[in-house]
C-alpha atoms as an extended CHARMM CRD file, in Angstrom:
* protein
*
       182  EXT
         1         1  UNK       CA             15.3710000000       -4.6740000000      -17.9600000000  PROA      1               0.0000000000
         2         2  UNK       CA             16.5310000000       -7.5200000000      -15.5350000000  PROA      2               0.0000000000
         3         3  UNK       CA             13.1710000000       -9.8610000000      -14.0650000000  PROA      3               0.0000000000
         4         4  UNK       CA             12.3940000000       -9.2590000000      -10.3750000000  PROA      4               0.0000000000
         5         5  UNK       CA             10.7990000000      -10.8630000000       -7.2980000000  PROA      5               0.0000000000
         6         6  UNK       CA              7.7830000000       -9.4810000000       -6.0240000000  PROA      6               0.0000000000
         7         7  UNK       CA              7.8000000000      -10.0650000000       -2.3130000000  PROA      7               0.0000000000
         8         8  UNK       CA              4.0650000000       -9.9180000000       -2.5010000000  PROA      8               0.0000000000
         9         9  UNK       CA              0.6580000000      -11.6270000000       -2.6300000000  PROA      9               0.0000000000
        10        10  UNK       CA             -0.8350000000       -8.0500000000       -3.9430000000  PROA      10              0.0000000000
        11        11  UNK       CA             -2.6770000000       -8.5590000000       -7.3800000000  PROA      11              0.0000000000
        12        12  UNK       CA             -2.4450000000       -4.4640000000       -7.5430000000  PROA      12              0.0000000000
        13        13  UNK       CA              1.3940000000       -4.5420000000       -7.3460000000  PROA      13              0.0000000000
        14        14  UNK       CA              1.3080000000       -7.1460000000       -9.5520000000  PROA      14              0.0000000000
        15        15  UNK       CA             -0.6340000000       -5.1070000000      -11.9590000000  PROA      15              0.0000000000
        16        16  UNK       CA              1.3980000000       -2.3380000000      -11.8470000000  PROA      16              0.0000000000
        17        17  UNK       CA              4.3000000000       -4.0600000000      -12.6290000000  PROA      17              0.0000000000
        18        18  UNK       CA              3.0170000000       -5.7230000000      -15.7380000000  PROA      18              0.0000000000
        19        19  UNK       CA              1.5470000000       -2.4020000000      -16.7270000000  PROA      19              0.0000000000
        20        20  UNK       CA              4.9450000000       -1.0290000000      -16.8800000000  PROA      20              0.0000000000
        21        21  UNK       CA              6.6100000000       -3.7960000000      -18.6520000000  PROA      21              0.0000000000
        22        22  UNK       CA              8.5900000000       -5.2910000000      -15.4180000000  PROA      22              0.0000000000
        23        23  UNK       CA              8.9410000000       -9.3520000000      -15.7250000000  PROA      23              0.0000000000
        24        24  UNK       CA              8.4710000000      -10.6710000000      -12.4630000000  PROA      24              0.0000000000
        25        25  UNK       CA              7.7200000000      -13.9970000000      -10.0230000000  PROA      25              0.0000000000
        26        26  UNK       CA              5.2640000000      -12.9950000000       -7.3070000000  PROA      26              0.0000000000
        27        27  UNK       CA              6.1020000000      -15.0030000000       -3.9970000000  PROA      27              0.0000000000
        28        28  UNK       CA              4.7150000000      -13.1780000000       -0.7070000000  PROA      28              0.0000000000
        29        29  UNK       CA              6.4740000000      -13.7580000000        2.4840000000  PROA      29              0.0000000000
        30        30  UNK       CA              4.8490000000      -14.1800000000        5.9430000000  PROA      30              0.0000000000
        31        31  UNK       CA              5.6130000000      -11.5210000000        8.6570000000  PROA      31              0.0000000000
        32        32  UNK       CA              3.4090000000      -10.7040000000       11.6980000000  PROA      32              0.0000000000
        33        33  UNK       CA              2.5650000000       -7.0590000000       11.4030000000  PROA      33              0.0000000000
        34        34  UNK       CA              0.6570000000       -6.8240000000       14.1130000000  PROA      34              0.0000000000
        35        35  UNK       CA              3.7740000000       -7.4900000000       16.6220000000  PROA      35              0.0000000000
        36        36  UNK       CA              5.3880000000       -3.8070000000       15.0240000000  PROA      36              0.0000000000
        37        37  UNK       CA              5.1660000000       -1.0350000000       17.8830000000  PROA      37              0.0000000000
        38        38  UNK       CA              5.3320000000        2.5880000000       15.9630000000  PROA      38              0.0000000000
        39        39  UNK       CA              4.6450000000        5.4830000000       16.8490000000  PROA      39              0.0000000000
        40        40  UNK       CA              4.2190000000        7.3360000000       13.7920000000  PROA      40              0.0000000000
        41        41  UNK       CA              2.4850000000        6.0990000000       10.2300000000  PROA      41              0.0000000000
        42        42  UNK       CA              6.0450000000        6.4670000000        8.2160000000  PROA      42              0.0000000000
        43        43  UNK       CA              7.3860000000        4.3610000000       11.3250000000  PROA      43              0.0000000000
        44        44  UNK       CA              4.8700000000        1.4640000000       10.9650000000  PROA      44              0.0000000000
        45        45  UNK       CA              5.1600000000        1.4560000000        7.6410000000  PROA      45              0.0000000000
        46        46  UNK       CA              9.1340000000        0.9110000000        7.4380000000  PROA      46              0.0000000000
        47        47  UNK       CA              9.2000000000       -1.3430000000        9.9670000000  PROA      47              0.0000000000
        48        48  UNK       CA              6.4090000000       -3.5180000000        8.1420000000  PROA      48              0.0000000000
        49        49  UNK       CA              8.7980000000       -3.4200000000        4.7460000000  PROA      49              0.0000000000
        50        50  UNK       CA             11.9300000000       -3.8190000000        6.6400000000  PROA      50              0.0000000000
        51        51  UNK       CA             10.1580000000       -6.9250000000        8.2990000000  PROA      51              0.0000000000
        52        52  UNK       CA              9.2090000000       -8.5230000000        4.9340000000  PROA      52              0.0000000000
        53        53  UNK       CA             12.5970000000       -7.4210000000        3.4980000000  PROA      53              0.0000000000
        54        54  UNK       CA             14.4470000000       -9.5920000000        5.8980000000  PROA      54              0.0000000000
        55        55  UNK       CA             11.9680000000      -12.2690000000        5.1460000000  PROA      55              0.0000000000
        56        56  UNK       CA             12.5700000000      -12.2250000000        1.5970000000  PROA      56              0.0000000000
        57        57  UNK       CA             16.4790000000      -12.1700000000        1.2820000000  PROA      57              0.0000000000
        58        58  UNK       CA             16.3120000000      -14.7410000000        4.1580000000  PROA      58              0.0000000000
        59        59  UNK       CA             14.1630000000      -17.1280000000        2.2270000000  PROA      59              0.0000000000
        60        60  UNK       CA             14.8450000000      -16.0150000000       -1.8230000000  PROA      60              0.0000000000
        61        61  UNK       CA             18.8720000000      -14.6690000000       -1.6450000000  PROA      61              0.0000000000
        62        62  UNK       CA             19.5980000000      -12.2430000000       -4.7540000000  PROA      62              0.0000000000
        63        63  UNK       CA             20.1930000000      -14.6310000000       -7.7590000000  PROA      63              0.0000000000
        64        64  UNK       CA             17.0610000000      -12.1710000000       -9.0530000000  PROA      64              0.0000000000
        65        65  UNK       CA             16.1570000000       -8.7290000000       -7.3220000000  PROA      65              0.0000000000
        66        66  UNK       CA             13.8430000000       -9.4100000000       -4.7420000000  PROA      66              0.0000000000
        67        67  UNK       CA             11.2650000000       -6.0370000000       -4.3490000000  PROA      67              0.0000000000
        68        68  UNK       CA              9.5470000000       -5.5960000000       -0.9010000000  PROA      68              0.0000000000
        69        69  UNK       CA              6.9060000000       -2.7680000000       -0.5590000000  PROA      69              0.0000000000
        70        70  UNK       CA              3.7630000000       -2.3710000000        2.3130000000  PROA      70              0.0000000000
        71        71  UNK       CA              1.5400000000        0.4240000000        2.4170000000  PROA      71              0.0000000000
        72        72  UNK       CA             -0.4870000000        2.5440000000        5.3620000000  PROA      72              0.0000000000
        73        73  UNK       CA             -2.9610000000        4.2040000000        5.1730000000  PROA      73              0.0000000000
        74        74  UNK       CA             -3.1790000000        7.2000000000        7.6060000000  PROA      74              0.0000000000
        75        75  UNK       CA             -6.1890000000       10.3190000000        8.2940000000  PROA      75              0.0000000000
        76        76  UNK       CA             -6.2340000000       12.4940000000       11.0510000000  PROA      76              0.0000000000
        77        77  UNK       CA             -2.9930000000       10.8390000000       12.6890000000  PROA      77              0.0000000000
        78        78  UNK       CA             -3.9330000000        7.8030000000       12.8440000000  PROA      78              0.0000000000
        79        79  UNK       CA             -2.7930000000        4.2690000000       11.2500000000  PROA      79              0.0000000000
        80        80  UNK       CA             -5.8880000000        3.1410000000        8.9520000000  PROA      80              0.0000000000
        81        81  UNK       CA             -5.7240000000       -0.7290000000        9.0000000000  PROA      81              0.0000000000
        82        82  UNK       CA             -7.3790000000       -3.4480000000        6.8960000000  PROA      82              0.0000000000
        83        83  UNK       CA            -11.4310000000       -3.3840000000        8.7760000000  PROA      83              0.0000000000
        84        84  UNK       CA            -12.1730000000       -6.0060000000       10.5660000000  PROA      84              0.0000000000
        85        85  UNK       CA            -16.1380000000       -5.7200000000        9.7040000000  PROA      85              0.0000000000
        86        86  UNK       CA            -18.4460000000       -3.2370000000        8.4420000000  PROA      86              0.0000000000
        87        87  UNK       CA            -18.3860000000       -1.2820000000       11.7680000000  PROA      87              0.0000000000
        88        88  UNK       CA            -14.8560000000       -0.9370000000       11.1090000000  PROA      88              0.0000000000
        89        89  UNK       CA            -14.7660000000       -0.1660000000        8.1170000000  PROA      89              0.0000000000
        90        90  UNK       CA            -17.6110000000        2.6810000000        8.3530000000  PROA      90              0.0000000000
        91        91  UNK       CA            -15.6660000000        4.3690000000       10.9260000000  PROA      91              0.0000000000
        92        92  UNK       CA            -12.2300000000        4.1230000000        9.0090000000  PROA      92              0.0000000000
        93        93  UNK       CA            -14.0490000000        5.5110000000        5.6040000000  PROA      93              0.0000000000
        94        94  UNK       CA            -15.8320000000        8.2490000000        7.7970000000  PROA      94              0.0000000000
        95        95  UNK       CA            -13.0800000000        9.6240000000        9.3970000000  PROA      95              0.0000000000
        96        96  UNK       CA            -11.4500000000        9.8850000000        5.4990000000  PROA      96              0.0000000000
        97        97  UNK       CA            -14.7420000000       12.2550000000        4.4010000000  PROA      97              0.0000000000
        98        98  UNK       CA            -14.3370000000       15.6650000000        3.6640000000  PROA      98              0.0000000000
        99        99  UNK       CA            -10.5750000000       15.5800000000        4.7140000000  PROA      99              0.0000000000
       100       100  UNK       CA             -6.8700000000       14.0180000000        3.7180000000  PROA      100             0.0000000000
       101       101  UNK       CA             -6.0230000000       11.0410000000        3.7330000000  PROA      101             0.0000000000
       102       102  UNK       CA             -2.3780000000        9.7940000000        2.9530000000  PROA      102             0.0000000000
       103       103  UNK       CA             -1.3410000000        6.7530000000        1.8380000000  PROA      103             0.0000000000
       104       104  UNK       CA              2.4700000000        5.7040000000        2.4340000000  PROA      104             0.0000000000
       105       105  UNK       CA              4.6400000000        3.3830000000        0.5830000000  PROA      105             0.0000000000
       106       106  UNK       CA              7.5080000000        2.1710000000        2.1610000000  PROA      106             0.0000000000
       107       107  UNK       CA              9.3200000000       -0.0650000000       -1.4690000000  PROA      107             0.0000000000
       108       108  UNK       CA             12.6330000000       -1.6820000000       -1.1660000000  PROA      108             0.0000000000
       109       109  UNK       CA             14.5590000000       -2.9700000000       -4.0970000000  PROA      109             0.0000000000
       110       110  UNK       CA             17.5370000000       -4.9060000000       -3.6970000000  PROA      110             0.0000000000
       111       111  UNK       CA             19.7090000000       -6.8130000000       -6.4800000000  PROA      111             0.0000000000
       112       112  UNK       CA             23.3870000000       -7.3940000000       -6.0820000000  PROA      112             0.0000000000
       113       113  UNK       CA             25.2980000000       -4.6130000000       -5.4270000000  PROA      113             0.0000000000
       114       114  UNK       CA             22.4300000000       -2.0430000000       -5.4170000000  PROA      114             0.0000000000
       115       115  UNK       CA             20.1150000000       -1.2690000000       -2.4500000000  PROA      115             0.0000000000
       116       116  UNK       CA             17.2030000000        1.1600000000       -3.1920000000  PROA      116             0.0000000000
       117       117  UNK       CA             14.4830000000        2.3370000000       -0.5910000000  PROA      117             0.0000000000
       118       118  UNK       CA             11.5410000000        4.4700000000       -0.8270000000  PROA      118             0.0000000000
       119       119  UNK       CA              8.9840000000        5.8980000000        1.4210000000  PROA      119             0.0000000000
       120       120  UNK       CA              6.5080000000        7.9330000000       -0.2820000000  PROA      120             0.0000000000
       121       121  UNK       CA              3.2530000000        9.6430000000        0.3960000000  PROA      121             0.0000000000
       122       122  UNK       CA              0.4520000000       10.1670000000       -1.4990000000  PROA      122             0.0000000000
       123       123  UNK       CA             -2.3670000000       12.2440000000       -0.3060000000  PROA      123             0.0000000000
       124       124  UNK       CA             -5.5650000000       13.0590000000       -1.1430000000  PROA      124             0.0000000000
       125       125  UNK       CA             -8.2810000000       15.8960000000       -0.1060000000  PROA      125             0.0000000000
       126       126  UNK       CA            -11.7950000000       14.3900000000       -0.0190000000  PROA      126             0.0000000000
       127       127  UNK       CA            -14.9380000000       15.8110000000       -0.1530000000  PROA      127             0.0000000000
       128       128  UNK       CA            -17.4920000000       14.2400000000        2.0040000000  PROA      128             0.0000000000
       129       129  UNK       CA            -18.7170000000       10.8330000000        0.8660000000  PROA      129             0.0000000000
       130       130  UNK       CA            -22.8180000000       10.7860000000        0.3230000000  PROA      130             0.0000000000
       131       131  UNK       CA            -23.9790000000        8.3000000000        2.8870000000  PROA      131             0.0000000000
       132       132  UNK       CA            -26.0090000000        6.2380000000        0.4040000000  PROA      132             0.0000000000
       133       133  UNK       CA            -23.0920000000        5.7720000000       -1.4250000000  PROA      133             0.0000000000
       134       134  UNK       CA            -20.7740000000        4.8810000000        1.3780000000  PROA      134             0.0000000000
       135       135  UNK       CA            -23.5650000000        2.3300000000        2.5880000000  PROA      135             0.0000000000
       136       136  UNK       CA            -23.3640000000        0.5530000000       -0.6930000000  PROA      136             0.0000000000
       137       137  UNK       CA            -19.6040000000        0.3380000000       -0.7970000000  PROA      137             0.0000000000
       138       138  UNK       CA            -19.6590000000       -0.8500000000        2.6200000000  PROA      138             0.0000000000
       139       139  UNK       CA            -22.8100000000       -3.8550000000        1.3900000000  PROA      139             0.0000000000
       140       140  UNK       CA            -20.4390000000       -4.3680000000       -1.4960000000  PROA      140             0.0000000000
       141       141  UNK       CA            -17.5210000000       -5.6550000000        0.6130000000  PROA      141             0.0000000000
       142       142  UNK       CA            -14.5490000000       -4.2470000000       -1.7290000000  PROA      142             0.0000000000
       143       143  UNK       CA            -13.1460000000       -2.9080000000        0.8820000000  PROA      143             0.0000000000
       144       144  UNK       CA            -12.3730000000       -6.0770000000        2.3760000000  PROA      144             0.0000000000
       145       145  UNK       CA             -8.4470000000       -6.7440000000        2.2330000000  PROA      145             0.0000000000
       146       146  UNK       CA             -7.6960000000       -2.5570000000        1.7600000000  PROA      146             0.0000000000
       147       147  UNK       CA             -5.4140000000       -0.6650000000        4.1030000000  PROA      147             0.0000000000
       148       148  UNK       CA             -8.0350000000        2.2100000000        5.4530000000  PROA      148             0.0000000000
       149       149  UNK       CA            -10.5660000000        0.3910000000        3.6210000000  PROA      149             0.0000000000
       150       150  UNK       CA             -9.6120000000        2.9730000000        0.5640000000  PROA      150             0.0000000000
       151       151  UNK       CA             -9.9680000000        2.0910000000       -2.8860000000  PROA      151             0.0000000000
       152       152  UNK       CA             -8.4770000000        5.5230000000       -4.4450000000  PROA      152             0.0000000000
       153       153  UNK       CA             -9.2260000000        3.9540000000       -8.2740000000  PROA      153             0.0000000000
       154       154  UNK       CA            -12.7520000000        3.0670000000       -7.0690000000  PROA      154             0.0000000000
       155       155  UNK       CA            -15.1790000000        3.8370000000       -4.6400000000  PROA      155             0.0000000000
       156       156  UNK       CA            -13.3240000000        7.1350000000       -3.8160000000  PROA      156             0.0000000000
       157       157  UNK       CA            -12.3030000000        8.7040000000       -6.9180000000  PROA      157             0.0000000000
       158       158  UNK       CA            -15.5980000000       10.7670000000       -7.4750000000  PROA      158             0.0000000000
       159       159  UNK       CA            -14.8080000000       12.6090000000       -4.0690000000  PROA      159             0.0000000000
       160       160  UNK       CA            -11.4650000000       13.6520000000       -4.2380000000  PROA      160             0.0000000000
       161       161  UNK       CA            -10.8270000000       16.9730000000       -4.7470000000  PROA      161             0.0000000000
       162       162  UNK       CA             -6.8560000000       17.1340000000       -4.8220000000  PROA      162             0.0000000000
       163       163  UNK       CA             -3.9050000000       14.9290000000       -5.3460000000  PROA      163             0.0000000000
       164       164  UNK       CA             -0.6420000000       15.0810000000       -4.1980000000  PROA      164             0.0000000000
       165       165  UNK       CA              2.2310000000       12.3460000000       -5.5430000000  PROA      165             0.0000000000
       166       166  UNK       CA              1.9850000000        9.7560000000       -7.0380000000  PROA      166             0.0000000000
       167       167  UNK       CA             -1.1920000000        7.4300000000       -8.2170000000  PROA      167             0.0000000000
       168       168  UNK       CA              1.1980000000        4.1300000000       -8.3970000000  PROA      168             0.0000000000
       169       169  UNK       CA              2.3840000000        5.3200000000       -4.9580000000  PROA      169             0.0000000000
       170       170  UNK       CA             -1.3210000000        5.4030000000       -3.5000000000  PROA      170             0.0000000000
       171       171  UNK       CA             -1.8270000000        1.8500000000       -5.3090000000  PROA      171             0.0000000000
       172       172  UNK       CA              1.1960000000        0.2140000000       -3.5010000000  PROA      172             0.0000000000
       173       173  UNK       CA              3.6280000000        0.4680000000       -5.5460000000  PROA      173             0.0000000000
       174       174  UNK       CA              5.7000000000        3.8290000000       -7.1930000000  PROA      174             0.0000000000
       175       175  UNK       CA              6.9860000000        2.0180000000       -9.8660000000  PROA      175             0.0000000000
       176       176  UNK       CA              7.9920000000        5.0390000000      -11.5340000000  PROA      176             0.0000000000
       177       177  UNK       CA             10.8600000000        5.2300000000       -8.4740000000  PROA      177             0.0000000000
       178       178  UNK       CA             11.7300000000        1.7350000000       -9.3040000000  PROA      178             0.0000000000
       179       179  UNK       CA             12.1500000000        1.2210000000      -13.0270000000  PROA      179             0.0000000000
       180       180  UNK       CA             15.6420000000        2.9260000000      -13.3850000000  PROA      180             0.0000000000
       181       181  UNK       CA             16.8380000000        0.7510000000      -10.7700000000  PROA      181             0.0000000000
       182       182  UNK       CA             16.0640000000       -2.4000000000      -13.1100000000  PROA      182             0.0000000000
């Protein structure tokens, strides 16, 4: 299996990869998300990879596979950003409990002469999050940094009820999809 570049200052991605054996270098690359216009979540979320594709080939070339992924995080139709504050984040996290919420990866892979994209969803039926509980994951500040202010592997596991795709997918990363490809 040939080493890749991780376009991407995620320690999650990061983990993933070395959890399934992948060498990589991690170098993030700076694009402006907040200049994408979308008008759908799988729109947005393409866009933001595409952006940070560009970025990466631009600034790294292909002497080793650069990989490019971004993630968003979407309930009720709309786009669940990183909150701002703990106002924010207590309405993203509320509008999650007691329904789905779906979490899209957007991954592209691209060595010489092989160009692999991916957009994947991942979603999840919650029950409704005890307020208590929500309060202290909101004191805590984990959610700081997290697309919809969702931590699947943490504060929400104990209310999700079903699950559909892909765990890796919901982390940021399907690295199932991607390990043929190296």
């Amino acid at each position: 299996m040939s080493r890749v570049r991780l376009c991407s200052n995620s320690t999650t991605r990061a983990k993933l990869l070395e959890k399934a054996g992948i060498e990589f270098i991690q170098t993030g690359v700076d694009f402006d998300e907040d200049s994408i216009k979308a008008k759908t979540p799988k729109e947005f979320v393409y866009k933001a990879t595409l952006g940070k594709y560009k970025e990466a080939k631009k600034k790294f070339g292909l002497d080793i596979p650069i990989l490019v992924a971004d993630t968003v995080v979407t309930s009720q139709g709309k786009i669940l950003r990183k909150a701002k504050d703990e106002t924010d984040a207590r309405e993203i996290l509320n509008l999650q409990s007691g329904s789905v919420t779906s979490i899209i990866t957007c991954t592209i892979l691209e060595k010489k002469n092989m160009f692999f994209l991916d957009i994947s969803s991942t979603d999840y039926l919650f029950s409704e999050f005890d307020k208590d509980d929500l309060e202290n994951f909101i004191k805590s500040s984990e959610w700081r940094g997290k697309a919809g202010a969702c931590m699947v592997e943490g504060f929400c596991k104990p209310y999700i009820k079903e699950v559909r795709g892909l765990e890796s997918n919901a982390m940021g990363l399907p690295v199932e999809k991607i390990v043929a490809f190296l």
